[in-house]
């Protein structure tokens, strides 16, 4: 069922560093690429999302880079903080967001 | 922001009993709601898509008779786990798609433990 490949599985970053998580997809019909943040025991929360008409989107410390030809997109967290420690999921969907598929998740740990 | 609630947040039931989980969109209307299942340290697996007023669409491998889904209104969908067994123990998460923006918002999840 997973049509989105995500790496790395886990990531440890020092406070203030840059966290980078990568995703790749195969289905060219996908046209919406969100990133979700999930804390233990909680539901995923939308962090930032991008559509294929732009190559980059930035919101605060979070940036999505999108490469349509390579069918890859990535999340960059600048100035990573211990409070960013969570599991991050990339996802992709098509049409009216009716078939969202998730990556396997990346467990991020930001060390103080 | 858009809020989706789930009830209960945590439930323990005995093997063979049924459990109902509610998913509500609190400040928007959702013609479509989705039910996911998540095992520890794993990703979300889509179980079914629920459309208001019609039958749910189940993903391959998901038993329709075991996981009953009802979407009776634009703000409420329910998942009933029938004749629950220990292997049904999991974290169940719903999401609701805003009918106007098509954004998908997730609930806080329900932890089901079957003993």
PDB file of C-alpha atoms in Angstrom:
ATOM      1  CA  UNK A   1       0.000   0.000   0.000  1.00  0.00           C
ATOM      2  CA  UNK A   2       2.910   2.386   0.661  1.00  0.00           C
ATOM      3  CA  UNK A   3       3.553   4.304  -2.521  1.00  0.00           C
ATOM      4  CA  UNK A   4       5.796   6.866  -0.899  1.00  0.00           C
ATOM      5  CA  UNK A   5       9.326   5.991   0.214  1.00  0.00           C
ATOM      6  CA  UNK A   6      10.789   7.972   3.080  1.00  0.00           C
ATOM      7  CA  UNK A   7      14.294   8.159   4.504  1.00  0.00           C
ATOM      8  CA  UNK A   8      16.007   8.091   6.881  1.00  0.00           C
ATOM      9  CA  UNK A   9      14.086   5.936   9.350  1.00  0.00           C
ATOM     10  CA  UNK A  10      15.618   7.839  12.241  1.00  0.00           C
ATOM     11  CA  UNK A  11      17.644  10.994  12.560  1.00  0.00           C
ATOM     12  CA  UNK A  12      19.604  12.568  15.382  1.00  0.00           C
ATOM     13  CA  UNK A  13      20.521  16.228  15.117  1.00  0.00           C
ATOM     14  CA  UNK A  14      22.145  18.665  17.486  1.00  0.00           C
ATOM     15  CA  UNK A  15      20.185  21.682  18.633  1.00  0.00           C
ATOM     16  CA  UNK A  16      20.570  24.447  16.084  1.00  0.00           C
ATOM     17  CA  UNK A  17      21.377  22.063  13.275  1.00  0.00           C
ATOM     18  CA  UNK A  18      19.473  21.322  10.080  1.00  0.00           C
ATOM     19  CA  UNK A  19      17.250  18.258   9.872  1.00  0.00           C
ATOM     20  CA  UNK A  20      16.647  16.874   6.397  1.00  0.00           C
ATOM     21  CA  UNK A  21      14.116  14.172   5.556  1.00  0.00           C
ATOM     22  CA  UNK A  22      13.616  12.852   2.058  1.00  0.00           C
ATOM     23  CA  UNK A  23      10.711  11.262   0.222  1.00  0.00           C
ATOM     24  CA  UNK A  24      10.213   9.796  -3.224  1.00  0.00           C
ATOM     25  CA  UNK A  25       7.094   8.776  -5.060  1.00  0.00           C
ATOM     26  CA  UNK A  26       6.205   6.865  -8.207  1.00  0.00           C
ATOM     27  CA  UNK A  27       2.644   7.863  -9.016  1.00  0.00           C
ATOM     28  CA  UNK A  28       2.794  10.885 -11.318  1.00  0.00           C
ATOM     29  CA  UNK A  29      -0.867  11.567 -10.578  1.00  0.00           C
ATOM     30  CA  UNK A  30       0.055  12.769  -7.104  1.00  0.00           C
ATOM     31  CA  UNK A  31      -0.304  16.523  -6.922  1.00  0.00           C
ATOM     32  CA  UNK A  32      -0.353  17.338  -3.231  1.00  0.00           C
ATOM     33  CA  UNK A  33       2.562  16.657  -0.908  1.00  0.00           C
ATOM     34  CA  UNK A  34       2.081  17.371   2.798  1.00  0.00           C
ATOM     35  CA  UNK A  35       4.323  16.768   5.751  1.00  0.00           C
ATOM     36  CA  UNK A  36       2.873  15.742   9.087  1.00  0.00           C
ATOM     37  CA  UNK A  37       4.363  15.879  12.572  1.00  0.00           C
ATOM     38  CA  UNK A  38       3.271  13.319  15.112  1.00  0.00           C
ATOM     39  CA  UNK A  39       4.046  13.181  18.818  1.00  0.00           C
ATOM     40  CA  UNK A  40       3.673   9.908  20.747  1.00  0.00           C
ATOM     41  CA  UNK A  41       0.046   9.041  21.434  1.00  0.00           C
ATOM     42  CA  UNK A  42      -1.263  11.880  19.285  1.00  0.00           C
ATOM     43  CA  UNK A  43      -2.684  12.170  15.806  1.00  0.00           C
ATOM     44  CA  UNK A  44      -0.616  13.640  12.968  1.00  0.00           C
ATOM     45  CA  UNK A  45      -0.682  17.402  12.571  1.00  0.00           C
ATOM     46  CA  UNK A  46      -0.212  19.114   9.222  1.00  0.00           C
ATOM     47  CA  UNK A  47       3.104  20.937   9.199  1.00  0.00           C
ATOM     48  CA  UNK A  48       3.521  22.224   5.671  1.00  0.00           C
ATOM     49  CA  UNK A  49       2.407  21.174   2.200  1.00  0.00           C
ATOM     50  CA  UNK A  50       3.342  21.831  -1.408  1.00  0.00           C
ATOM     51  CA  UNK A  51       1.857  21.389  -4.857  1.00  0.00           C
ATOM     52  CA  UNK A  52       3.942  20.637  -7.985  1.00  0.00           C
ATOM     53  CA  UNK A  53       3.632  24.112  -9.449  1.00  0.00           C
ATOM     54  CA  UNK A  54       6.361  25.392  -7.129  1.00  0.00           C
ATOM     55  CA  UNK A  55       9.792  23.985  -6.303  1.00  0.00           C
ATOM     56  CA  UNK A  56      10.058  25.306  -2.772  1.00  0.00           C
ATOM     57  CA  UNK A  57       7.827  26.450   0.051  1.00  0.00           C
ATOM     58  CA  UNK A  58       8.970  27.947   3.308  1.00  0.00           C
ATOM     59  CA  UNK A  59       7.045  28.467   6.509  1.00  0.00           C
ATOM     60  CA  UNK A  60       9.124  29.690   9.396  1.00  0.00           C
ATOM     61  CA  UNK A  61      11.873  27.152  10.090  1.00  0.00           C
ATOM     62  CA  UNK A  62      10.285  24.537   7.821  1.00  0.00           C
ATOM     63  CA  UNK A  63      10.984  24.309   4.096  1.00  0.00           C
ATOM     64  CA  UNK A  64       9.781  21.831   1.505  1.00  0.00           C
ATOM     65  CA  UNK A  65      11.917  21.339  -1.586  1.00  0.00           C
ATOM     66  CA  UNK A  66      10.190  19.668  -4.516  1.00  0.00           C
ATOM     67  CA  UNK A  67      11.798  18.102  -7.588  1.00  0.00           C
ATOM     68  CA  UNK A  68       9.080  17.091 -10.011  1.00  0.00           C
ATOM     69  CA  UNK A  69      11.354  15.488 -12.598  1.00  0.00           C
ATOM     70  CA  UNK A  70      13.019  13.315  -9.968  1.00  0.00           C
ATOM     71  CA  UNK A  71       9.707  12.684  -8.172  1.00  0.00           C
ATOM     72  CA  UNK A  72      11.295  13.611  -4.894  1.00  0.00           C
ATOM     73  CA  UNK A  73      10.547  16.064  -2.146  1.00  0.00           C
ATOM     74  CA  UNK A  74      12.205  16.844   1.130  1.00  0.00           C
ATOM     75  CA  UNK A  75      11.605  18.597   4.428  1.00  0.00           C
ATOM     76  CA  UNK A  76      14.270  20.856   5.893  1.00  0.00           C
ATOM     77  CA  UNK A  77      14.008  21.970   9.497  1.00  0.00           C
ATOM     78  CA  UNK A  78      16.343  24.877  10.157  1.00  0.00           C
ATOM     79  CA  UNK A  79      17.673  25.684  13.629  1.00  0.00           C
ATOM     80  CA  UNK A  80      16.290  22.390  14.945  1.00  0.00           C
ATOM     81  CA  UNK A  81      15.062  22.491  18.539  1.00  0.00           C
ATOM     82  CA  UNK A  82      14.489  19.739  21.123  1.00  0.00           C
ATOM     83  CA  UNK A  83      10.757  20.480  20.836  1.00  0.00           C
ATOM     84  CA  UNK A  84      10.948  19.375  17.199  1.00  0.00           C
ATOM     85  CA  UNK A  85      11.688  15.825  18.369  1.00  0.00           C
ATOM     86  CA  UNK A  86       8.810  13.818  16.899  1.00  0.00           C
ATOM     87  CA  UNK A  87       7.999  11.473  14.068  1.00  0.00           C
ATOM     88  CA  UNK A  88       7.602  13.096  10.686  1.00  0.00           C
ATOM     89  CA  UNK A  89       5.588  11.609   7.847  1.00  0.00           C
ATOM     90  CA  UNK A  90       5.589  12.698   4.258  1.00  0.00           C
ATOM     91  CA  UNK A  91       2.495  11.969   2.236  1.00  0.00           C
ATOM     92  CA  UNK A  92       1.159  12.309  -1.258  1.00  0.00           C
ATOM     93  CA  UNK A  93      -2.285  12.415  -2.765  1.00  0.00           C
ATOM     94  CA  UNK A  94      -4.020  13.205  -6.016  1.00  0.00           C
ATOM     95  CA  UNK A  95      -7.168  14.884  -7.145  1.00  0.00           C
ATOM     96  CA  UNK A  96      -9.215  16.143  -4.268  1.00  0.00           C
ATOM     97  CA  UNK A  97      -7.014  14.620  -1.605  1.00  0.00           C
ATOM     98  CA  UNK A  98      -9.007  11.438  -1.625  1.00  0.00           C
ATOM     99  CA  UNK A  99      -6.229   8.884  -1.569  1.00  0.00           C
ATOM    100  CA  UNK A 100      -3.463  10.111   0.694  1.00  0.00           C
ATOM    101  CA  UNK A 101      -0.553   7.715   1.071  1.00  0.00           C
ATOM    102  CA  UNK A 102       2.026   8.040   3.788  1.00  0.00           C
ATOM    103  CA  UNK A 103       5.727   7.406   3.961  1.00  0.00           C
ATOM    104  CA  UNK A 104       7.084   5.102   6.646  1.00  0.00           C
ATOM    105  CA  UNK A 105       7.998   7.960   8.947  1.00  0.00           C
ATOM    106  CA  UNK A 106      11.211   9.438  10.336  1.00  0.00           C
ATOM    107  CA  UNK A 107      11.836   9.602  14.036  1.00  0.00           C
ATOM    108  CA  UNK A 108      13.703  12.826  14.689  1.00  0.00           C
ATOM    109  CA  UNK A 109      15.620  13.425  17.892  1.00  0.00           C
ATOM    110  CA  UNK A 110      17.105  16.846  18.496  1.00  0.00           C
ATOM    111  CA  UNK A 111      19.732  16.769  21.208  1.00  0.00           C
ATOM    112  CA  UNK A 112      20.132  19.833  23.425  1.00  0.00           C
TER     113      UNK A 112
ATOM    114  CA  UNK B   1      -8.003  26.054  12.812  1.00  0.00           C
ATOM    115  CA  UNK B   2      -9.959  22.987  11.811  1.00  0.00           C
ATOM    116  CA  UNK B   3     -10.451  20.541  14.648  1.00  0.00           C
ATOM    117  CA  UNK B   4     -11.274  16.864  14.513  1.00  0.00           C
ATOM    118  CA  UNK B   5     -12.169  15.014  17.682  1.00  0.00           C
ATOM    119  CA  UNK B   6     -12.259  11.323  18.451  1.00  0.00           C
ATOM    120  CA  UNK B   7     -14.026   9.527  21.238  1.00  0.00           C
ATOM    121  CA  UNK B   8     -12.990   7.653  23.203  1.00  0.00           C
ATOM    122  CA  UNK B   9      -9.303   8.444  23.296  1.00  0.00           C
ATOM    123  CA  UNK B  10      -8.561   5.124  24.961  1.00  0.00           C
ATOM    124  CA  UNK B  11     -10.594   1.962  25.368  1.00  0.00           C
ATOM    125  CA  UNK B  12     -10.019  -1.499  26.754  1.00  0.00           C
ATOM    126  CA  UNK B  13     -12.452  -4.258  25.852  1.00  0.00           C
ATOM    127  CA  UNK B  14     -12.698  -7.993  26.218  1.00  0.00           C
ATOM    128  CA  UNK B  15     -12.212 -10.342  23.327  1.00  0.00           C
ATOM    129  CA  UNK B  16     -15.465 -10.961  21.472  1.00  0.00           C
ATOM    130  CA  UNK B  17     -17.080  -7.644  22.281  1.00  0.00           C
ATOM    131  CA  UNK B  18     -17.654  -4.706  19.944  1.00  0.00           C
ATOM    132  CA  UNK B  19     -16.280  -1.199  20.262  1.00  0.00           C
ATOM    133  CA  UNK B  20     -17.497   1.983  18.594  1.00  0.00           C
ATOM    134  CA  UNK B  21     -15.170   4.908  17.893  1.00  0.00           C
ATOM    135  CA  UNK B  22     -16.555   8.315  16.951  1.00  0.00           C
ATOM    136  CA  UNK B  23     -14.882  10.886  14.716  1.00  0.00           C
ATOM    137  CA  UNK B  24     -16.267  14.411  14.560  1.00  0.00           C
ATOM    138  CA  UNK B  25     -15.300  17.484  12.607  1.00  0.00           C
ATOM    139  CA  UNK B  26     -16.000  20.306  15.035  1.00  0.00           C
ATOM    140  CA  UNK B  27     -15.853  23.454  12.956  1.00  0.00           C
ATOM    141  CA  UNK B  28     -16.189  22.357   9.370  1.00  0.00           C
ATOM    142  CA  UNK B  29     -18.214  20.004   7.240  1.00  0.00           C
ATOM    143  CA  UNK B  30     -16.615  16.858   5.940  1.00  0.00           C
ATOM    144  CA  UNK B  31     -18.221  14.934   3.123  1.00  0.00           C
ATOM    145  CA  UNK B  32     -15.341  12.487   3.327  1.00  0.00           C
ATOM    146  CA  UNK B  33     -13.658  10.976   6.346  1.00  0.00           C
ATOM    147  CA  UNK B  34     -10.859   8.460   6.461  1.00  0.00           C
ATOM    148  CA  UNK B  35      -9.961   5.777   8.970  1.00  0.00           C
ATOM    149  CA  UNK B  36      -6.373   4.763   9.537  1.00  0.00           C
ATOM    150  CA  UNK B  37      -4.700   2.188  11.672  1.00  0.00           C
ATOM    151  CA  UNK B  38      -1.246   2.642  13.137  1.00  0.00           C
ATOM    152  CA  UNK B  39       0.891   0.041  14.864  1.00  0.00           C
ATOM    153  CA  UNK B  40       3.683   1.131  17.221  1.00  0.00           C
ATOM    154  CA  UNK B  41       6.530   2.850  15.434  1.00  0.00           C
ATOM    155  CA  UNK B  42       4.884   2.316  12.085  1.00  0.00           C
ATOM    156  CA  UNK B  43       3.192   4.487   9.521  1.00  0.00           C
ATOM    157  CA  UNK B  44      -0.503   5.127   9.038  1.00  0.00           C
ATOM    158  CA  UNK B  45      -2.302   2.526   6.966  1.00  0.00           C
ATOM    159  CA  UNK B  46      -5.527   3.609   5.309  1.00  0.00           C
ATOM    160  CA  UNK B  47      -8.347   1.256   6.231  1.00  0.00           C
ATOM    161  CA  UNK B  48     -11.331   2.838   4.566  1.00  0.00           C
ATOM    162  CA  UNK B  49     -12.793   5.970   3.072  1.00  0.00           C
ATOM    163  CA  UNK B  50     -16.139   7.076   4.391  1.00  0.00           C
ATOM    164  CA  UNK B  51     -18.456   9.278   2.350  1.00  0.00           C
ATOM    165  CA  UNK B  52     -21.455  10.937   3.924  1.00  0.00           C
ATOM    166  CA  UNK B  53     -24.643   9.143   3.077  1.00  0.00           C
ATOM    167  CA  UNK B  54     -23.054   6.260   1.226  1.00  0.00           C
ATOM    168  CA  UNK B  55     -21.211   3.024   1.873  1.00  0.00           C
ATOM    169  CA  UNK B  56     -17.589   3.151   2.869  1.00  0.00           C
ATOM    170  CA  UNK B  57     -14.841   2.065   0.525  1.00  0.00           C
ATOM    171  CA  UNK B  58     -12.456  -0.382   2.134  1.00  0.00           C
ATOM    172  CA  UNK B  59      -8.803  -0.915   1.294  1.00  0.00           C
ATOM    173  CA  UNK B  60      -7.706  -4.314   0.120  1.00  0.00           C
ATOM    174  CA  UNK B  61      -7.298  -6.719   2.994  1.00  0.00           C
ATOM    175  CA  UNK B  62      -9.578  -4.844   5.403  1.00  0.00           C
ATOM    176  CA  UNK B  63     -12.579  -6.893   6.524  1.00  0.00           C
ATOM    177  CA  UNK B  64     -15.772  -4.953   5.908  1.00  0.00           C
ATOM    178  CA  UNK B  65     -17.807  -7.027   8.324  1.00  0.00           C
ATOM    179  CA  UNK B  66     -15.287  -6.581  11.077  1.00  0.00           C
ATOM    180  CA  UNK B  67     -14.735  -2.853  10.742  1.00  0.00           C
ATOM    181  CA  UNK B  68     -18.145  -1.285  10.259  1.00  0.00           C
ATOM    182  CA  UNK B  69     -18.110   2.330   9.177  1.00  0.00           C
ATOM    183  CA  UNK B  70     -21.036   4.707   9.236  1.00  0.00           C
ATOM    184  CA  UNK B  71     -20.966   8.317   8.034  1.00  0.00           C
ATOM    185  CA  UNK B  72     -24.458   9.544   8.797  1.00  0.00           C
ATOM    186  CA  UNK B  73     -23.814  13.278   8.822  1.00  0.00           C
ATOM    187  CA  UNK B  74     -21.371  15.865   7.508  1.00  0.00           C
ATOM    188  CA  UNK B  75     -19.633  16.013  10.872  1.00  0.00           C
ATOM    189  CA  UNK B  76     -19.711  12.468  12.219  1.00  0.00           C
ATOM    190  CA  UNK B  77     -18.291   9.129  11.184  1.00  0.00           C
ATOM    191  CA  UNK B  78     -18.118   6.031  13.356  1.00  0.00           C
ATOM    192  CA  UNK B  79     -15.944   2.946  13.235  1.00  0.00           C
ATOM    193  CA  UNK B  80     -17.208  -0.153  14.997  1.00  0.00           C
ATOM    194  CA  UNK B  81     -14.788  -2.969  15.604  1.00  0.00           C
ATOM    195  CA  UNK B  82     -17.000  -6.049  15.859  1.00  0.00           C
ATOM    196  CA  UNK B  83     -16.071  -9.191  17.767  1.00  0.00           C
ATOM    197  CA  UNK B  84     -12.753  -7.673  18.696  1.00  0.00           C
ATOM    198  CA  UNK B  85      -9.700  -9.874  19.172  1.00  0.00           C
ATOM    199  CA  UNK B  86      -6.295  -9.068  20.656  1.00  0.00           C
ATOM    200  CA  UNK B  87      -4.817  -8.651  17.170  1.00  0.00           C
ATOM    201  CA  UNK B  88      -7.209  -5.740  16.643  1.00  0.00           C
ATOM    202  CA  UNK B  89      -5.384  -3.828  19.356  1.00  0.00           C
ATOM    203  CA  UNK B  90      -3.973  -0.747  17.708  1.00  0.00           C
ATOM    204  CA  UNK B  91      -4.078   3.033  17.422  1.00  0.00           C
ATOM    205  CA  UNK B  92      -6.994   4.094  15.245  1.00  0.00           C
ATOM    206  CA  UNK B  93      -6.894   7.557  13.710  1.00  0.00           C
ATOM    207  CA  UNK B  94      -9.558   9.298  11.701  1.00  0.00           C
ATOM    208  CA  UNK B  95      -9.227  12.269   9.425  1.00  0.00           C
ATOM    209  CA  UNK B  96     -11.798  14.544   7.879  1.00  0.00           C
ATOM    210  CA  UNK B  97     -11.551  16.298   4.571  1.00  0.00           C
ATOM    211  CA  UNK B  98     -12.935  19.809   4.501  1.00  0.00           C
ATOM    212  CA  UNK B  99     -15.502  19.844   1.698  1.00  0.00           C
ATOM    213  CA  UNK B 100     -14.518  23.356   0.603  1.00  0.00           C
ATOM    214  CA  UNK B 101     -10.717  23.330   0.855  1.00  0.00           C
ATOM    215  CA  UNK B 102     -10.062  19.586   0.481  1.00  0.00           C
ATOM    216  CA  UNK B 103      -7.533  19.843   3.297  1.00  0.00           C
ATOM    217  CA  UNK B 104      -7.372  16.744   5.458  1.00  0.00           C
ATOM    218  CA  UNK B 105      -7.294  17.147   9.233  1.00  0.00           C
ATOM    219  CA  UNK B 106      -6.528  14.366  11.654  1.00  0.00           C
ATOM    220  CA  UNK B 107      -8.088  13.439  14.952  1.00  0.00           C
ATOM    221  CA  UNK B 108      -6.036  12.706  18.072  1.00  0.00           C
ATOM    222  CA  UNK B 109      -6.442   8.954  17.723  1.00  0.00           C
ATOM    223  CA  UNK B 110      -8.038   6.185  19.784  1.00  0.00           C
ATOM    224  CA  UNK B 111      -5.943   3.552  21.513  1.00  0.00           C
ATOM    225  CA  UNK B 112      -7.795   0.213  21.474  1.00  0.00           C
ATOM    226  CA  UNK B 113      -6.607  -2.626  23.667  1.00  0.00           C
ATOM    227  CA  UNK B 114      -8.402  -5.962  23.421  1.00  0.00           C
ATOM    228  CA  UNK B 115      -7.767  -8.365  26.292  1.00  0.00           C
TER     229      UNK B 115
END
